Amino acid sequence: LSLLNYAGLEIVGKASLVVCVIAMSPFVLMTILGAPRVVPSRWLQMPEETSQDEDGSMNNTSLFDDDFQTSPGPLPLFQFAGILWRPFMNNLFWNLNSFDNAASFAGETTDVKKTYPRGIFIGLIMTVIFYVVPLMVAVGATDYTQSDWVDGHLGAVAVDIGGPWLGAWTIFAAGISNLALFEAELSADAFQLMGMAERGYLPKIFQKRSRYGTPTTGIIVGTVVIILFGCADFGQLLELLNANYAVSLLMEYAAFIKLRLFRKELERPYRIPLPDWAAVLITIPPCLATIAIILISNWYVYIFTSAAIIFGILLFKVGEIAKRKGWFVYEIKARGYAMPPMDDSRETMFDPSSSAVANHEGEWEYGGENRIS
């Protein structure tokens, strides 16, 4: 699978389109076949309460076979309307995130000003439709209880609606979609590492491209990390990675606000067509939801996230020392819409239409790169 990434981004893109058609088709058929059998009143049924605590309050923790998802944290495990909100919000967050990963491919896009926003918009609409509509049909056309809805249960629902052939197709679609998810995630991570190297944050070795134009070192590192994390339990991995991703999202929102308000002169491949106050306002709901994901986590997640942040700071400090000591070769390349540093005393201005680079003294360096040893 990693070799497919190595062979080129175009191959990964075309393979993802094929997988998309194969993975979505059984849900389209399930929706068509199940729609006449939908009983709308089933959509309004409240989750059943499975157990009762000593104080008389209801508790649905028995629905989970993994104590990690119900282990204590700084905030009590919140339950309302028969729903345990920590596992629910973490699963919702996991299934609806990573839209920002598409930015890793911006430099490989022919017309990023049109292609990127169009792709994000279409992807968001398709994601919502293909989650909500099949689930509404699955819930409305069957009479399963809450405890029946475990991992892989949509396969059983597909059998009830369309027969064994549709159930087998649904399970196969779920498996092959995970392969596409692996390919997309590995590509995004590899290109992100390469982009960091081209900005001078990682050694030059991460800029290395294969003969197909793909980031060789990033693919190798990403594959190793994915294999290591693949040994963990998925339920535990979901919460651990969600919290770390939530922290990175908050930094992205903060960067967006600062660049929007204080770096208006920067050339941008795309600018949200809203006034500044509205652009800041639309970040408040996702920021609050992202903070909530962190706050409701258990103590294990807090420890893991804190350790990850400390490790990241240490890596950054080690990188600074490596630059000064000359342990590795760093090279800054001006590519596309590169952003100058926030420190104006060291500002380097990039012209996206030229390979020339202007430094803060007004002198021009040609070749589109600046070496740091």
XYZ file of C-alpha atoms in Angstrom:
373
model
C 0.000 0.000 0.000
C 2.879 2.380 0.733
C 4.353 1.573 -2.670
C 1.122 2.855 -4.227
C 1.809 6.201 -2.537
C 5.388 6.068 -3.759
C 4.201 5.526 -7.342
C 2.537 8.924 -7.489
C -0.232 11.137 -6.191
C -2.178 10.777 -9.446
C -2.409 7.011 -8.982
C -3.594 7.452 -5.390
C -6.226 9.943 -6.541
C -7.592 7.701 -9.304
C -7.580 4.661 -7.012
C -9.466 6.681 -4.383
C -12.165 7.555 -6.910
C -12.621 3.879 -7.796
C -12.780 2.943 -4.112
C -15.289 5.754 -3.502
C -17.674 4.318 -6.080
C -17.284 0.755 -4.744
C -17.617 1.812 -1.103
C -20.632 4.093 -1.561
C -22.658 1.896 -3.939
C -23.981 -0.611 -1.334
C -25.238 2.263 0.824
C -26.978 3.802 -2.164
C -28.683 0.467 -2.853
C -29.527 -0.003 0.831
C -31.118 3.453 0.856
C -33.187 2.731 -2.260
C -34.320 -0.725 -1.107
C -34.927 0.303 2.497
C -36.703 3.613 1.940
C -40.191 2.031 1.399
C -39.817 0.128 4.689
C -38.952 3.154 6.828
C -41.167 3.812 9.858
C -40.512 7.479 10.763
C -41.554 7.001 14.411
C -38.435 4.858 14.933
C -36.284 7.948 14.381
C -37.780 9.485 17.523
C -37.270 6.497 19.819
C -35.074 7.328 22.808
C -32.140 5.039 23.705
C -33.022 2.461 26.318
C -31.518 2.649 29.802
C -29.572 -0.532 30.479
C -28.660 -0.307 34.169
C -29.338 1.676 37.324
C -26.832 3.096 39.807
C -27.241 2.907 43.584
C -28.548 6.479 43.681
C -31.288 5.572 41.204
C -29.754 7.270 38.159
C -29.559 5.373 34.886
C -26.219 4.258 33.484
C -25.439 2.988 29.986
C -21.759 2.168 30.520
C -22.581 -1.544 30.249
C -22.985 -1.019 26.498
C -19.208 -0.632 26.214
C -16.825 -3.565 26.514
C -13.806 -1.256 26.768
C -13.277 0.431 30.152
C -11.035 3.023 28.477
C -14.034 4.758 26.897
C -15.791 5.072 30.256
C -12.779 5.589 32.549
C -12.832 8.680 34.811
C -11.461 12.084 33.906
C -11.471 15.591 35.369
C -15.152 15.907 34.398
C -17.781 13.271 35.246
C -18.933 10.928 32.499
C -21.877 12.913 31.176
C -25.034 11.082 30.165
C -28.174 12.698 28.806
C -31.191 11.221 27.016
C -29.667 7.759 27.246
C -26.491 8.876 25.442
C -22.971 8.715 26.865
C -21.595 11.899 25.371
C -17.863 11.237 25.577
C -17.868 8.180 23.268
C -20.556 9.779 21.099
C -18.662 13.054 20.569
C -15.361 11.264 20.003
C -16.859 9.035 17.324
C -18.582 12.014 15.708
C -15.368 14.017 15.779
C -13.341 11.131 14.327
C -15.732 10.581 11.424
C -16.016 14.263 10.467
C -12.457 15.551 10.824
C -9.278 15.794 8.706
C -10.705 18.093 6.034
C -7.623 20.237 6.654
C -5.416 17.393 5.373
C -6.325 18.414 1.843
C -4.170 21.515 2.327
C -1.095 19.250 2.186
C -1.740 18.805 -1.543
C -2.258 22.490 -2.333
C 1.221 22.780 -3.843
C 0.504 19.869 -6.183
C -2.768 21.376 -7.465
C -2.936 23.056 -10.870
C -5.471 25.750 -9.946
C -5.659 25.776 -6.160
C -7.829 28.925 -6.063
C -10.704 27.069 -7.726
C -9.988 23.392 -7.134
C -9.403 23.459 -3.374
C -12.580 25.285 -2.209
C -14.688 23.361 -4.740
C -13.277 20.036 -3.541
C -13.789 20.887 0.135
C -17.378 21.994 -0.495
C -18.306 18.889 -2.529
C -16.523 16.598 -0.062
C -18.374 18.108 2.903
C -21.774 17.748 1.232
C -21.080 14.141 0.189
C -19.826 13.237 3.678
C -22.956 14.561 5.389
C -25.319 12.942 2.865
C -23.648 9.531 2.924
C -23.640 9.490 6.735
C -27.116 10.846 7.484
C -29.295 9.310 4.746
C -28.167 5.632 5.017
C -28.305 5.826 8.830
C -31.835 7.236 8.746
C -32.925 4.399 6.453
C -31.097 1.792 8.559
C -32.724 2.988 11.778
C -36.156 3.546 10.266
C -36.357 0.279 8.320
C -35.278 -2.038 11.168
C -36.299 -2.491 14.799
C -32.915 -3.207 16.403
C -32.280 -1.971 19.938
C -29.431 0.294 20.996
C -27.364 -2.599 22.332
C -27.449 -4.261 18.903
C -25.599 -1.365 17.272
C -22.013 -2.551 17.641
C -19.059 -2.428 15.236
C -20.059 -3.874 11.861
C -23.800 -3.834 12.572
C -24.580 -2.062 9.289
C -23.674 -5.346 7.600
C -26.504 -7.073 9.491
C -28.876 -4.224 8.611
C -27.937 -4.590 4.928
C -28.740 -8.327 5.110
C -32.200 -7.559 6.531
C -32.919 -4.945 3.867
C -31.404 -6.465 0.739
C -30.253 -9.981 1.545
C -26.895 -11.686 2.169
C -25.375 -10.333 -1.051
C -25.895 -6.728 0.084
C -24.537 -7.534 3.542
C -21.374 -9.040 2.068
C -20.991 -6.069 -0.288
C -21.355 -3.649 2.649
C -18.659 -5.412 4.680
C -16.362 -5.484 1.646
C -17.004 -1.780 1.044
C -16.110 -0.975 4.645
C -12.849 -2.887 4.340
C -11.769 -1.352 1.041
C -12.673 2.160 2.251
C -10.182 1.681 5.095
C -7.507 1.015 2.477
C -8.380 4.283 0.749
C -8.281 6.057 4.122
C -4.783 4.675 4.704
C -3.604 5.902 1.310
C -5.077 9.379 1.772
C -3.712 9.778 5.302
C -0.244 8.568 4.345
C -0.125 10.938 1.362
C -1.246 13.922 3.449
C 1.246 13.209 6.235
C 4.128 12.661 3.808
C 3.485 15.892 1.907
C 3.065 17.774 5.178
C 6.492 16.594 6.361
C 7.982 17.613 3.025
C 6.346 21.037 3.292
C 7.787 21.519 6.785
C 11.228 20.642 5.436
C 10.841 23.155 2.601
C 10.029 25.802 5.197
C 13.181 24.898 7.163
C 11.519 23.181 10.117
C 12.821 19.697 9.276
C 16.116 18.514 7.760
C 16.563 18.596 3.997
C 16.297 14.802 3.775
C 12.509 15.182 4.141
C 12.464 17.185 0.895
C 13.644 14.163 -1.060
C 11.240 13.210 -3.846
C 11.010 9.979 -5.764
C 11.149 9.905 -9.556
C 7.341 10.107 -9.396
C 7.470 13.373 -7.422
C 6.336 11.839 -4.116
C 8.053 12.540 -0.748
C 10.126 9.395 -0.183
C 11.284 10.025 3.392
C 7.842 11.160 4.502
C 6.232 7.989 3.137
C 8.756 5.794 4.967
C 8.338 7.650 8.271
C 4.541 7.703 7.939
C 4.409 3.980 7.241
C 6.501 3.179 10.324
C 4.350 5.380 12.574
C 1.091 3.883 11.231
C 2.413 0.345 11.802
C 3.368 1.192 15.398
C -0.016 2.751 16.176
C -1.763 -0.123 14.393
C -0.913 -2.345 17.367
C -3.166 -0.271 19.666
C -6.851 -0.841 20.372
C -8.953 1.240 17.989
C -11.281 2.618 20.667
C -8.336 3.811 22.741
C -6.488 5.106 19.685
C -9.561 7.065 18.608
C -9.711 9.119 21.829
C -5.946 9.591 22.089
C -5.565 10.864 18.534
C -8.741 12.955 18.735
C -7.368 14.986 21.636
C -4.036 15.589 19.890
C -5.783 16.512 16.666
C -8.026 18.879 18.627
C -4.950 20.721 19.909
C -3.591 21.067 16.364
C -6.971 22.355 15.161
C -6.978 25.072 17.820
C -3.540 26.158 16.612
C -4.830 26.240 13.020
C -7.773 28.430 14.035
C -5.449 30.731 15.980
C -3.116 30.990 12.964
C -6.076 31.722 10.696
C -7.278 34.579 12.920
C -3.814 36.113 13.301
C -3.032 35.953 9.584
C -6.469 37.294 8.679
C -6.225 40.265 11.047
C -2.520 41.119 11.003
C -1.082 39.826 7.711
C -3.556 41.124 5.180
C -0.810 41.831 2.653
C 0.082 38.168 2.162
C -0.805 36.625 -1.188
C -3.292 33.818 -0.554
C -4.383 30.965 -2.832
C -7.885 31.381 -1.385
C -9.545 33.951 0.858
C -12.825 33.312 2.659
C -15.258 35.847 1.128
C -16.358 37.350 4.445
C -15.465 40.492 6.389
C -12.854 40.037 9.101
C -15.326 40.077 11.994
C -17.464 37.376 10.338
C -14.413 35.261 9.476
C -13.406 35.311 13.154
C -16.981 34.667 14.286
C -17.350 31.459 12.271
C -14.364 29.933 14.104
C -16.063 30.211 17.515
C -18.468 27.202 17.247
C -15.793 24.741 16.010
C -13.356 26.054 18.620
C -15.887 25.474 21.415
C -16.663 21.967 20.131
C -12.961 21.191 19.839
C -12.286 22.399 23.389
C -15.185 20.244 24.599
C -13.536 17.145 23.070
C -10.442 17.855 25.167
C -12.291 18.702 28.383
C -14.435 15.538 28.471
C -11.440 13.232 27.924
C -10.228 10.802 30.575
C -6.974 11.082 32.514
C -5.110 8.736 30.156
C -5.842 11.088 27.255
C -4.698 14.104 29.269
C -1.407 12.379 30.094
C -0.850 11.235 26.490
C -1.662 14.659 25.039
C 0.539 16.469 27.548
C 3.403 14.085 26.783
C 2.903 14.624 23.027
C 3.019 18.424 23.441
C 6.167 18.237 25.572
C 7.756 15.854 23.065
C 6.914 18.249 20.216
C 8.482 21.198 22.056
C 11.610 19.160 22.754
C 11.850 18.131 19.097
C 11.586 21.782 18.066
C 14.362 22.751 20.485
C 16.538 19.886 19.263
C 15.927 21.086 15.692
C 17.092 24.593 16.636
C 20.243 23.158 18.204
C 20.812 20.953 15.132
C 20.709 24.044 12.901
C 23.247 25.901 15.036
C 25.554 22.908 15.422
C 25.293 21.842 11.786
C 24.167 18.303 12.615
C 21.821 18.268 9.630
C 21.430 20.287 6.449
C 18.362 22.521 6.311
C 17.199 24.230 3.159
C 14.409 26.768 2.770
C 12.693 26.730 -0.595
C 10.327 29.393 -1.914
C 7.503 27.436 -3.509
C 4.094 28.740 -4.504
C 2.370 30.802 -1.830
C 5.109 30.501 0.783
C 4.508 32.599 3.874
C 7.217 34.869 5.306
C 8.144 34.472 8.981
C 6.093 36.447 11.498
C 9.232 38.139 12.819
C 9.584 41.212 10.586
C 13.266 41.610 11.504
C 14.009 38.382 9.646
C 11.289 38.740 7.028
C 11.788 37.162 3.636
C 9.302 38.162 0.972
C 8.309 35.652 -1.674
C 6.970 36.406 -5.103
C 4.800 33.419 -6.153
C 5.281 34.250 -9.815
C 9.064 34.289 -9.659
C 11.870 31.996 -8.587
C 13.648 35.004 -7.100
C 13.643 35.664 -3.370
C 13.934 39.116 -1.802
C 15.506 39.400 1.635
C 14.725 42.092 4.208
C 17.584 44.287 2.943
C 16.023 44.481 -0.526
C 18.644 42.216 -2.140
C 17.486 39.522 -4.551
C 18.629 35.917 -4.491
C 17.763 33.766 -7.491
C 17.188 30.043 -7.653
C 14.238 29.939 -5.236
C 16.147 28.564 -2.253
C 18.230 29.614 0.700
C 20.585 27.140 2.372
C 21.012 26.890 6.122
C 23.689 24.679 7.614
